[in-house]
XYZ file of C-alpha atoms in Angstrom:
546
model
C 30.474 22.145 -0.405
C 29.891 19.194 -1.863
C 33.076 17.388 -3.350
C 32.940 15.655 -7.119
C 32.768 12.567 -5.208
C 29.883 13.639 -3.035
C 27.922 14.712 -5.392
C 28.502 11.286 -8.085
C 27.444 9.446 -4.321
C 24.669 10.913 -3.769
C 21.528 9.372 -5.478
C 19.660 13.102 -5.222
C 21.984 14.973 -6.961
C 24.011 12.628 -9.056
C 23.056 12.493 -13.301
C 25.643 10.018 -13.828
C 26.992 11.160 -17.710
C 24.328 13.758 -17.931
C 26.114 15.805 -16.402
C 26.505 19.126 -18.880
C 29.842 20.340 -20.049
C 29.142 23.301 -17.434
C 28.566 21.563 -14.358
C 31.442 18.919 -15.006
C 33.797 22.278 -15.019
C 32.430 23.679 -12.329
C 32.104 20.732 -9.864
C 35.380 19.676 -11.270
C 33.752 16.116 -12.481
C 35.801 15.822 -15.933
C 37.794 12.839 -15.584
C 35.520 11.138 -12.977
C 33.082 10.218 -15.538
C 33.292 9.033 -19.321
C 33.448 11.958 -21.394
C 30.308 11.309 -23.462
C 27.704 13.323 -22.548
C 24.070 11.844 -22.753
C 20.314 13.232 -21.885
C 17.781 11.373 -19.622
C 16.290 10.272 -22.800
C 19.721 8.127 -24.177
C 20.263 6.969 -20.419
C 16.948 5.734 -20.219
C 16.775 3.948 -23.440
C 19.828 2.043 -22.233
C 19.107 1.310 -19.142
C 16.303 -0.663 -19.926
C 18.109 -2.649 -23.132
C 20.148 -3.958 -19.999
C 17.303 -4.444 -17.655
C 15.536 -6.668 -20.474
C 18.281 -8.886 -20.564
C 17.613 -10.006 -17.002
C 15.632 -13.180 -17.044
C 13.963 -13.262 -13.678
C 11.345 -10.716 -11.685
C 14.297 -10.981 -9.067
C 17.381 -10.323 -11.538
C 15.447 -7.207 -12.483
C 14.141 -6.009 -9.168
C 17.726 -6.048 -8.189
C 19.294 -4.290 -11.256
C 16.481 -1.319 -10.889
C 17.741 -1.070 -6.974
C 20.798 -0.600 -8.271
C 19.853 2.509 -10.535
C 17.485 3.983 -7.172
C 20.374 4.005 -5.406
C 22.593 5.590 -7.576
C 20.160 7.960 -9.276
C 17.206 8.641 -8.112
C 16.056 11.275 -11.336
C 16.979 8.392 -13.449
C 15.137 5.458 -11.406
C 12.046 7.246 -11.564
C 12.220 8.570 -15.507
C 12.117 5.233 -16.311
C 9.465 3.842 -13.695
C 6.845 6.645 -15.447
C 7.668 5.121 -19.109
C 7.141 1.572 -17.750
C 4.945 2.056 -14.929
C 2.828 -1.241 -15.644
C 5.265 -3.403 -16.120
C 7.510 -2.388 -12.836
C 5.051 -2.459 -10.755
C 5.270 -5.833 -9.800
C 8.868 -5.769 -10.193
C 9.772 -2.963 -7.642
C 6.554 -3.612 -5.144
C 4.061 -7.137 -5.056
C 4.986 -9.551 -5.602
C 8.591 -9.190 -6.450
C 9.160 -7.529 -2.983
C 8.251 -10.617 -0.913
C 11.291 -12.507 -2.011
C 13.569 -9.389 -1.554
C 12.014 -8.986 1.907
C 12.730 -12.539 3.200
C 16.379 -12.329 1.840
C 17.108 -8.940 2.537
C 19.555 -9.679 5.320
C 21.465 -12.155 3.191
C 21.391 -9.815 0.391
C 22.207 -6.556 1.971
C 24.119 -3.394 0.288
C 23.209 -0.251 1.460
C 20.285 1.030 3.680
C 19.023 3.275 0.623
C 18.661 6.478 2.645
C 16.217 4.332 4.936
C 15.957 4.781 8.802
C 16.379 1.911 11.633
C 14.999 2.548 15.198
C 15.402 0.633 17.788
C 13.408 -0.033 20.596
C 16.790 -1.143 22.360
C 18.203 2.478 21.937
C 15.226 4.685 22.152
C 17.317 7.667 23.195
C 19.048 7.872 20.126
C 15.938 8.258 17.959
C 15.872 12.192 17.436
C 19.636 11.902 16.416
C 19.200 9.363 14.060
C 16.313 11.202 12.226
C 18.584 14.388 12.447
C 21.269 12.934 10.706
C 19.149 10.776 8.329
C 17.349 13.826 6.608
C 19.768 16.720 6.844
C 19.251 19.184 3.975
C 16.093 17.594 3.531
C 12.377 18.892 4.069
C 10.748 15.751 4.815
C 6.987 15.645 4.536
C 5.947 11.858 4.081
C 7.458 8.746 6.169
C 6.143 5.087 5.641
C 6.631 3.250 9.254
C 6.751 -0.066 9.568
C 7.802 -2.467 12.354
C 7.269 -5.664 10.049
C 4.946 -8.073 11.695
C 2.455 -8.500 9.372
C 4.010 -8.056 5.784
C 2.294 -8.981 2.802
C 0.889 -12.523 3.328
C 3.766 -13.250 4.569
C 3.866 -12.819 7.886
C 6.651 -11.305 10.111
C 9.622 -10.064 9.548
C 11.489 -7.869 11.626
C 14.087 -5.386 10.225
C 14.103 -7.126 6.807
C 10.633 -5.185 5.933
C 12.498 -1.997 5.909
C 12.153 -2.928 2.305
C 8.653 -2.353 2.078
C 8.538 1.223 3.390
C 11.211 1.841 0.704
C 8.760 -0.023 -1.862
C 5.384 1.783 -0.809
C 7.751 5.450 -1.131
C 8.589 4.592 -4.700
C 4.863 4.040 -5.436
C 4.526 7.626 -4.078
C 6.463 9.128 -6.348
C 5.988 7.272 -9.404
C 2.505 7.614 -9.399
C 1.738 10.611 -7.620
C 4.998 12.870 -8.181
C 6.013 13.325 -4.182
C 9.116 14.700 -4.296
C 11.496 11.463 -3.328
C 14.094 13.965 -1.531
C 11.275 14.820 0.810
C 10.124 11.111 1.828
C 11.853 8.983 4.595
C 11.392 4.832 5.022
C 11.477 3.910 9.079
C 11.849 0.369 10.267
C 10.826 0.058 13.731
C 12.704 -2.662 15.434
C 11.296 -4.493 17.940
C 12.304 -7.496 17.480
C 10.809 -10.401 15.844
C 8.998 -13.878 16.723
C 10.417 -15.736 13.459
C 12.569 -17.938 14.634
C 14.547 -18.776 11.909
C 15.391 -15.000 11.289
C 16.520 -15.020 15.322
C 18.760 -18.398 14.350
C 20.148 -16.929 11.136
C 23.693 -15.524 11.839
C 23.093 -13.143 8.388
C 19.882 -11.676 10.009
C 21.222 -7.534 10.382
C 18.045 -6.992 13.537
C 17.653 -7.287 17.050
C 17.744 -10.701 17.880
C 15.127 -10.894 20.306
C 11.533 -11.628 20.417
C 9.171 -8.710 19.965
C 8.663 -6.502 22.780
C 4.947 -6.075 23.582
C 2.891 -3.674 25.952
C 3.698 -0.317 27.453
C 7.670 -0.219 26.383
C 6.523 -1.002 22.662
C 3.315 2.045 23.248
C 5.942 4.246 24.964
C 8.570 3.574 21.895
C 5.769 4.329 19.088
C 4.744 7.407 21.351
C 8.186 8.851 21.300
C 8.272 7.952 17.688
C 5.596 10.158 16.618
C 6.396 13.021 19.239
C 10.087 13.112 17.587
C 8.941 13.279 13.844
C 5.631 15.937 14.642
C 8.329 17.934 16.221
C 11.133 17.420 13.482
C 9.019 17.286 10.472
C 5.716 20.090 10.774
C 4.576 19.205 7.717
C 4.450 15.527 8.049
C 1.655 12.922 6.597
C 2.625 9.712 8.671
C 1.954 6.394 6.671
C 1.698 3.155 8.610
C 2.597 -0.339 6.688
C 2.246 -3.489 7.872
C 1.333 -3.673 11.407
C 0.378 -6.813 13.384
C -3.268 -7.364 14.145
C -2.469 -6.247 18.084
C -1.180 -3.005 17.081
C -2.127 -1.738 13.511
C -5.726 -0.424 14.717
C -4.899 0.564 17.784
C -2.295 2.917 17.117
C -4.412 4.135 13.847
C -7.116 4.916 16.772
C -4.907 6.517 18.976
C -3.052 9.112 16.621
C -5.682 9.516 13.627
C -7.252 12.774 15.339
C -3.863 13.796 16.566
C -1.805 13.910 13.953
C -1.816 13.983 9.850
C -1.508 9.992 9.892
C -3.197 6.794 7.474
C -2.497 3.269 8.104
C -2.769 1.569 4.513
C -3.696 -1.901 5.712
C -6.926 -0.917 7.639
C -7.797 2.282 5.500
C -6.005 1.640 2.113
C -7.591 -1.746 1.281
C -10.707 -0.599 2.680
C -11.285 2.213 0.279
C -10.132 0.503 -2.820
C -12.203 -2.748 -1.795
C -15.150 -0.017 -1.784
C -13.743 1.819 -4.236
C -14.048 -1.721 -6.521
C -17.421 -2.099 -4.721
C -19.004 0.667 -5.997
C -17.863 -0.146 -9.699
C -19.453 -3.222 -9.503
C -22.613 -2.254 -8.477
C -22.505 0.592 -11.116
C -22.370 -2.602 -13.368
C -24.843 -4.054 -11.312
C -27.409 -1.163 -10.999
C -27.811 -2.233 -7.771
C -27.668 -0.110 -4.078
C -25.192 -0.760 -1.505
C -27.493 -0.932 0.944
C -28.993 -3.832 -0.347
C -25.964 -5.983 -0.519
C -24.933 -9.150 1.902
C -21.166 -8.680 2.913
C -19.350 -12.084 3.569
C -15.353 -11.052 4.597
C -13.186 -14.042 4.746
C -10.405 -13.629 6.843
C -11.082 -11.122 9.856
C -7.750 -9.710 10.346
C -6.147 -6.179 10.268
C -7.526 -6.126 6.677
C -10.916 -7.831 6.852
C -12.020 -5.854 9.825
C -10.469 -2.862 8.052
C -12.322 -2.846 4.975
C -15.154 -4.441 6.929
C -15.529 -1.486 8.776
C -15.231 1.186 5.768
C -17.896 -0.543 4.244
C -19.987 -0.207 7.110
C -19.309 3.460 7.517
C -20.275 3.999 4.070
C -23.903 2.229 4.686
C -24.263 4.826 7.451
C -23.286 8.057 4.835
C -26.114 6.263 3.042
C -28.821 6.437 5.343
C -28.556 3.212 7.153
C -28.713 3.262 10.904
C -25.880 1.414 13.072
C -28.096 -1.290 13.745
C -29.191 -1.459 10.413
C -26.047 -1.670 8.670
C -24.385 -4.088 11.320
C -27.319 -6.890 9.824
C -25.479 -6.443 6.561
C -22.127 -7.517 7.260
C -20.743 -11.004 8.580
C -16.704 -11.798 9.255
C -15.608 -15.201 8.846
C -12.106 -16.615 10.258
C -10.263 -19.325 10.728
C -12.660 -20.877 13.810
C -15.070 -20.124 11.644
C -18.227 -17.280 11.222
C -17.307 -14.562 14.422
C -19.986 -14.881 17.103
C -20.356 -12.370 19.976
C -19.799 -15.225 22.869
C -15.701 -15.745 21.537
C -13.959 -15.168 23.818
C -10.326 -14.154 21.103
C -12.244 -11.391 19.490
C -10.369 -8.724 18.184
C -11.768 -4.949 19.444
C -12.418 -4.799 15.472
C -13.936 -7.544 15.466
C -16.403 -7.547 17.830
C -19.173 -5.031 16.498
C -19.449 -7.410 13.641
C -19.743 -10.548 15.844
C -23.384 -12.269 15.174
C -25.552 -13.733 18.310
C -25.914 -17.465 17.765
C -29.476 -17.137 18.427
C -30.048 -15.599 15.009
C -29.302 -19.376 13.616
C -30.911 -22.823 14.471
C -27.686 -24.742 14.148
C -25.194 -21.922 15.185
C -22.583 -24.698 16.126
C -22.220 -26.094 12.791
C -20.749 -22.538 10.964
C -17.622 -23.629 11.143
C -16.149 -23.395 7.310
C -17.112 -20.533 4.159
C -19.242 -23.083 2.590
C -21.934 -23.330 5.758
C -21.292 -19.704 6.069
C -22.146 -19.160 2.518
C -25.138 -21.198 2.149
C -26.452 -19.782 5.907
C -26.663 -16.417 4.656
C -26.616 -16.189 0.940
C -24.110 -13.587 0.581
C -23.872 -11.094 -2.269
C -20.458 -9.734 -1.785
C -17.258 -12.344 -0.520
C -14.266 -10.665 -0.188
C -10.982 -12.587 0.594
C -8.053 -11.484 3.064
C -7.428 -14.880 4.357
C -4.301 -15.954 2.773
C -5.613 -19.494 2.212
C -4.998 -20.621 -1.083
C -8.134 -21.791 -3.064
C -10.191 -21.027 -0.390
C -13.119 -19.656 -2.829
C -13.869 -23.617 -3.754
C -16.349 -24.486 -7.115
C -18.888 -25.132 -4.478
C -18.871 -22.018 -2.207
C -18.731 -19.620 -5.541
C -21.524 -21.796 -7.098
C -23.831 -21.585 -3.767
C -23.236 -17.978 -3.642
C -24.223 -17.670 -7.164
C -27.781 -19.555 -6.584
C -28.972 -16.359 -4.686
C -27.527 -13.186 -6.386
C -27.533 -12.574 -9.919
C -24.262 -10.719 -9.852
C -22.355 -11.720 -7.192
C -19.556 -9.849 -6.018
C -16.476 -11.834 -5.546
C -12.930 -10.347 -4.248
C -10.261 -12.529 -3.865
C -7.699 -10.185 -2.271
C -5.036 -12.004 -1.023
C -1.344 -11.973 -2.114
C 1.457 -13.173 -3.724
C -0.650 -15.498 -5.968
C 0.366 -18.354 -4.005
C -2.095 -16.857 -1.337
C -4.892 -16.050 -3.531
C -8.705 -17.645 -2.579
C -9.283 -18.173 -6.344
C -8.143 -17.050 -9.675
C -10.118 -14.913 -12.057
C -10.764 -17.864 -14.450
C -12.479 -19.591 -12.263
C -14.874 -17.294 -10.612
C -15.667 -16.332 -14.112
C -16.528 -19.699 -15.128
C -18.146 -21.014 -12.156
C -20.607 -18.562 -12.565
C -21.222 -18.754 -16.514
C -19.935 -14.904 -16.967
C -22.009 -13.358 -14.342
C -19.563 -12.640 -11.189
C -17.996 -9.436 -10.760
C -14.185 -9.662 -9.596
C -11.423 -7.869 -8.303
C -8.550 -9.348 -7.485
C -5.309 -8.621 -5.238
C -3.255 -9.475 -7.675
C -2.411 -8.271 -11.639
C -4.885 -10.542 -13.509
C -4.924 -10.697 -17.350
C -7.998 -10.703 -19.141
C -10.046 -13.676 -18.816
C -12.108 -14.687 -22.239
C -15.590 -16.743 -21.745
C -17.989 -17.417 -24.484
C -17.522 -14.737 -26.640
C -16.593 -12.094 -24.159
C -13.882 -10.778 -22.432
C -13.363 -9.660 -19.148
C -11.049 -7.379 -17.937
C -10.072 -7.799 -14.065
C -9.523 -4.889 -12.351
C -7.053 -5.223 -9.317
C -7.592 -4.206 -5.940
C -3.863 -2.400 -5.860
C -3.867 -0.069 -2.894
C -1.400 2.083 -5.299
C -4.620 2.917 -7.287
C -5.480 5.030 -3.879
C -2.576 5.596 -1.435
C -0.609 7.811 -3.982
C -3.376 10.074 -4.626
C -4.835 10.302 -1.089
C -1.366 11.433 0.262
C -0.928 13.864 -2.281
C -4.073 15.345 -2.075
C -3.463 15.574 2.188
C 0.023 17.065 1.646
C -1.159 19.796 -1.146
C -4.301 20.577 1.119
C -2.057 20.910 4.452
C -4.859 19.533 5.987
C -4.350 18.775 9.858
C -6.184 14.882 10.128
C -7.145 12.197 7.458
C -10.469 12.071 8.368
C -13.497 9.415 6.999
C -14.991 11.856 4.887
C -11.382 12.683 2.904
C -11.385 8.636 2.621
C -14.650 8.524 1.378
C -14.324 11.027 -1.289
C -10.960 8.647 -2.177
C -13.493 5.813 -3.243
C -16.181 7.583 -4.750
C -13.730 9.625 -7.443
C -12.268 5.555 -8.239
C -15.535 3.983 -8.318
C -17.395 7.030 -10.327
C -14.622 6.081 -13.428
C -16.029 2.472 -14.383
C -17.340 2.090 -17.423
C -20.763 0.286 -16.523
C -22.071 0.117 -20.389
C -19.184 -2.008 -21.793
C -19.340 -5.837 -21.476
C -17.066 -7.374 -19.517
C -15.742 -4.071 -17.999
C -13.182 -3.678 -14.847
C -14.870 -2.730 -11.434
C -11.548 -1.204 -11.029
C -9.483 1.464 -13.545
C -6.331 0.360 -14.784
C -3.130 0.599 -12.899
C -1.589 1.556 -16.681
C -3.531 4.990 -15.689
C -2.155 5.253 -12.588
C -0.669 8.657 -12.656
C -3.764 10.108 -13.484
C -6.386 8.567 -11.119
C -3.878 9.347 -8.704
C -4.623 13.028 -9.836
C -7.978 12.755 -9.595
C -8.213 10.963 -5.665
C -6.061 13.894 -4.882
C -8.088 16.571 -5.836
C -11.394 14.959 -4.117
C -9.099 14.537 -1.133
C -7.654 17.658 -0.804
C -11.204 19.579 -1.749
C -12.740 17.717 0.902
C -10.310 18.792 3.187
C -10.650 22.510 2.073
C -14.512 22.008 2.684
C -14.133 20.915 5.869
C -12.018 23.642 6.853
C -8.895 21.556 7.672
C -6.351 22.994 6.322
C -3.383 24.511 7.852
C -3.044 27.095 5.036
C -5.326 29.236 3.128
C -5.655 26.483 0.045
C -7.833 28.125 -2.537
C -7.312 26.418 -5.643
C -7.046 22.353 -5.399
C -5.839 21.912 -8.727
C -2.947 24.636 -8.614
C -1.879 23.415 -5.278
C -1.002 19.869 -6.449
C 0.297 21.180 -9.427
C 3.249 23.185 -7.380
C 3.412 20.296 -5.217
C 4.759 17.644 -7.704
C 8.169 16.600 -9.023
C 8.992 15.600 -12.415
C 12.109 13.584 -12.881
C 13.840 15.583 -15.157
C 17.335 16.793 -14.414
C 17.448 20.307 -12.800
C 20.619 22.574 -13.086
C 22.914 22.601 -10.112
C 23.492 25.139 -7.612
C 27.122 25.906 -7.271
């Protein structure tokens, strides 16, 4: 039996001043709260007024996290009312600063789990203690080696798991009591952290190789054993591990890597939306990825798979792709290619002067792409010269500078529109205001994974799918790409974040129905819409069970 203070200190149970007279009587709360009884609407109004007084995004995020830490229902009620405004505050780009300063600003663990590679024997007990009384169905786990565009941040990266799960709940209605943020603390290679007396993680270099793989395997085995309905979301793992882990487990457990699959889905959806506007075929496009790391290679693989589904052979499809990284165009004789890059590396015999293809401008001149996607984190890489060269050879160049935060973006939407005389079809990785050029207002779609992964998770969980496969992922991309209003001048290639909850339902239905049609459901699900409705959590106070 929980004490009065236990309830007030439990963010899943606490209602603050909204506890009713009957609840205060039964739970002995009189005198522990101010006597006025408020509704959640009154609490939210009062809280939002105070939020507006905060002058910086960092201060706003810190204030919202106080609400999150004390009253989950109020936090998500408020989030649902101000979704577009809060998204960049609780997540990207503001979260980057929060991660960088996590250790020095640490207040409380926020129901996250910190699993140390130095104490693998404590893993099962830790997960049990962290989830007593909760039916965990969704875990977002990170080892924080490749956080956003800011790299290796060790245990500080747990904030990315916390933030990602906030979006799952706000966008798709995943019950916050059923989710768990996890960080695998395998060390860090960031010297500034290792030398920082305030750093809270393991103070050693990142563990690699067999010991790392055994730790990950133990984690997967443990969560599968403890949480049989689990959907496992991998986030911000490094280039050496992300795809390898996904390939190891994707056919064994219900699992998803947002950097590889989520970014691929949202980029494909944006391209499908752009092609709906240009009235062109995907199989006619020439694709250049600038940045061939985890995200860049993952996006390329997703679009390649789509070309296969649209009827091309493997050889025909591969001919459409060019990967450019810091060494220039990737060739098959390079010794440092990753397994994900190698299938798309070109043969030098295709070019008269392959040794000159060492930068993006040279590659664009040589291959004449119709699609240019940036995941390089190189600010300003899509120069006026590069863009104008591309625009010479295609009527509607599709250009997606996806790197974020803002300081890492390859180009601005304004420049891309102006340099192409309004012909470019643009999506960005950061929120971007509409661009007005020569009397036309161009709405700029944000290639935000939040448009995809909440609905993807909701549909997968609601359908009780045993795996998340390529067909389900393709359905997610098509469900978003089909929402573009191609008749509107300046139309965005992706739907707006303001309608995120609606689009999450559309994605969930498409994904869940695909799982059912393929016979992948663990249990009999006959009505996908009803299954989703039954699973959804609504941020409103429920009567207490005494």
